[in-house]
Amino acid sequence: MTQEKNPVISPVKPLDRRSFIKWLAIGWTAFAAVVAGYGSLLLRYLFPNVLFEPRQSFRAGYPDEYETGKVSERFKDKYGAWIVRDPGKIYALSTVCTHLGCTPNWLESDAKFKCPCHGSGFYKTGINFEGPAPRPLERFKIMLDDEGQIVIDKTKKFQQEKGEWSDPESYIAV
Ligand code: FES
C-alpha cells in the first residue's frame, strides 16, 4: 500500500509588529482618501458652481419717494437701474452703456450721464448725444403693484430707436 503525500501548504506567517503598523497606515490612508473624495463631491453638491445674479424684478418704493426732475441712483449698484421722475412720468433706465457696456455716471450739475470708458454722454431721458454710443440707454418695464409700489422688471426692455418708449409698460404715468 502506497502512501499519498499531503500537498505542502506553506504556513501563514504571522504579521510582525512593524508590518502590522505599515498595513494599518496604508489602510487609514486609503480610507482617508476615499472620505476626502466623497467629502469634495458632497461639497460640490451643496455648493454648486452657479452664478448668483441680482434679482431681475424688484420693488422700488412709492412714486412719492421720487422727486420730479431728479435721477435716483438708489438702485444703481444693486440692480443696475436709475429711476427718473419727469413731469408726468416715471421710468427706469438701464445703467449699461450702449457702446461697450460700461456703467456711466450721473452728473447732476451737468444734467447728463457720462460714460467713463469712452466718453459717451446721455441726457436724463437716456438719449445719447455725444461719444461713440450708437443708441440711447434702454428702459426697463415698470409698473405699480396692488399696494401702489413701483415694480421694475428687468426681463423686459424698451428701446427708443424702435419706438418702444411710447409703450405704456415702459413708464408709469404720474
Ligand atoms: S462703453 Fe460707454 S462709451 Fe464706450
PDB file of N, CA and C and ligand atoms in Angstrom, residues 96-104 114-122 130-133, ligand 1:
ATOM      1  N   VAL A  96     -26.436 100.266 -18.290  1.00  0.00           N
ATOM      2  CA  VAL A  96     -25.447  99.690 -19.222  1.00  0.00           C
ATOM      3  C   VAL A  96     -25.281 100.613 -20.429  1.00  0.00           C
ATOM      4  N   CYS A  97     -24.072 101.113 -20.614  1.00  0.00           N
ATOM      5  CA  CYS A  97     -23.785 101.981 -21.759  1.00  0.00           C
ATOM      6  C   CYS A  97     -23.994 101.189 -23.049  1.00  0.00           C
ATOM      7  N   THR A  98     -24.635 101.810 -24.015  1.00  0.00           N
ATOM      8  CA  THR A  98     -24.942 101.096 -25.265  1.00  0.00           C
ATOM      9  C   THR A  98     -23.749 101.045 -26.224  1.00  0.00           C
ATOM     10  N   HIS A  99     -22.614 101.576 -25.786  1.00  0.00           N
ATOM     11  CA  HIS A  99     -21.415 101.419 -26.612  1.00  0.00           C
ATOM     12  C   HIS A  99     -20.818 100.042 -26.338  1.00  0.00           C
ATOM     13  N   LEU A 100     -20.092  99.904 -25.221  1.00  0.00           N
ATOM     14  CA  LEU A 100     -19.485  98.602 -24.928  1.00  0.00           C
ATOM     15  C   LEU A 100     -19.818  98.105 -23.524  1.00  0.00           C
ATOM     16  N   GLY A 101     -20.837  98.659 -22.924  1.00  0.00           N
ATOM     17  CA  GLY A 101     -21.346  98.067 -21.687  1.00  0.00           C
ATOM     18  C   GLY A 101     -20.801  98.591 -20.375  1.00  0.00           C
ATOM     19  N   CYS A 102     -20.014  99.653 -20.374  1.00  0.00           N
ATOM     20  CA  CYS A 102     -19.563 100.219 -19.086  1.00  0.00           C
ATOM     21  C   CYS A 102     -20.748 100.868 -18.365  1.00  0.00           C
ATOM     22  N   THR A 103     -20.491 101.298 -17.140  1.00  0.00           N
ATOM     23  CA  THR A 103     -21.549 101.952 -16.371  1.00  0.00           C
ATOM     24  C   THR A 103     -21.293 103.464 -16.326  1.00  0.00           C
ATOM     25  N   PRO A 104     -22.132 104.250 -16.957  1.00  0.00           N
ATOM     26  CA  PRO A 104     -21.959 105.702 -16.909  1.00  0.00           C
ATOM     27  C   PRO A 104     -22.216 106.252 -15.501  1.00  0.00           C
ATOM     28  N   LYS A 114     -22.567 110.348 -18.014  1.00  0.00           N
ATOM     29  CA  LYS A 114     -21.305 110.368 -18.758  1.00  0.00           C
ATOM     30  C   LYS A 114     -20.606 109.031 -18.555  1.00  0.00           C
ATOM     31  N   CYS A 115     -20.268 108.385 -19.652  1.00  0.00           N
ATOM     32  CA  CYS A 115     -19.603 107.090 -19.539  1.00  0.00           C
ATOM     33  C   CYS A 115     -18.090 107.306 -19.375  1.00  0.00           C
ATOM     34  N   PRO A 116     -17.496 106.695 -18.333  1.00  0.00           N
ATOM     35  CA  PRO A 116     -16.078 106.912 -18.092  1.00  0.00           C
ATOM     36  C   PRO A 116     -15.168 106.171 -19.079  1.00  0.00           C
ATOM     37  N   CYS A 117     -15.712 105.226 -19.820  1.00  0.00           N
ATOM     38  CA  CYS A 117     -14.843 104.409 -20.682  1.00  0.00           C
ATOM     39  C   CYS A 117     -14.422 105.131 -21.964  1.00  0.00           C
ATOM     40  N   HIS A 118     -15.385 105.628 -22.731  1.00  0.00           N
ATOM     41  CA  HIS A 118     -15.023 106.287 -23.994  1.00  0.00           C
ATOM     42  C   HIS A 118     -15.755 107.618 -24.171  1.00  0.00           C
ATOM     43  N   GLY A 119     -16.356 108.088 -23.098  1.00  0.00           N
ATOM     44  CA  GLY A 119     -16.891 109.445 -23.120  1.00  0.00           C
ATOM     45  C   GLY A 119     -18.293 109.646 -23.661  1.00  0.00           C
ATOM     46  N   SER A 120     -19.056 108.602 -23.841  1.00  0.00           N
ATOM     47  CA  SER A 120     -20.427 108.813 -24.332  1.00  0.00           C
ATOM     48  C   SER A 120     -21.251 109.591 -23.311  1.00  0.00           C
ATOM     49  N   GLY A 121     -22.115 110.424 -23.825  1.00  0.00           N
ATOM     50  CA  GLY A 121     -22.984 111.194 -22.947  1.00  0.00           C
ATOM     51  C   GLY A 121     -24.447 110.922 -23.285  1.00  0.00           C
ATOM     52  N   PHE A 122     -25.270 110.919 -22.258  1.00  0.00           N
ATOM     53  CA  PHE A 122     -26.709 110.665 -22.436  1.00  0.00           C
ATOM     54  C   PHE A 122     -27.484 111.704 -21.627  1.00  0.00           C
ATOM     55  N   GLU A 130     -23.485 112.422 -27.284  1.00  0.00           N
ATOM     56  CA  GLU A 130     -22.049 112.617 -27.579  1.00  0.00           C
ATOM     57  C   GLU A 130     -21.319 111.288 -27.376  1.00  0.00           C
ATOM     58  N   GLY A 131     -20.128 111.210 -27.996  1.00  0.00           N
ATOM     59  CA  GLY A 131     -19.330 109.993 -27.853  1.00  0.00           C
ATOM     60  C   GLY A 131     -19.809 108.882 -28.768  1.00  0.00           C
ATOM     61  N   PRO A 132     -19.180 107.711 -28.626  1.00  0.00           N
ATOM     62  CA  PRO A 132     -19.425 106.631 -29.590  1.00  0.00           C
ATOM     63  C   PRO A 132     -20.701 105.796 -29.379  1.00  0.00           C
ATOM     64  N   ALA A 133     -21.418 106.012 -28.271  1.00  0.00           N
ATOM     65  CA  ALA A 133     -22.624 105.187 -28.042  1.00  0.00           C
ATOM     66  C   ALA A 133     -23.575 105.326 -29.231  1.00  0.00           C
TER      67      ALA A 133
HETATM   68  S1  FES B   1     -18.620 101.815 -23.065  1.00  0.00           S
HETATM   69 FE1  FES B   1     -19.534 103.717 -22.712  1.00  0.00          FE
HETATM   70  S2  FES B   1     -18.598 104.978 -24.174  1.00  0.00           S
HETATM   71 FE2  FES B   1     -17.696 103.086 -24.532  1.00  0.00          FE
END
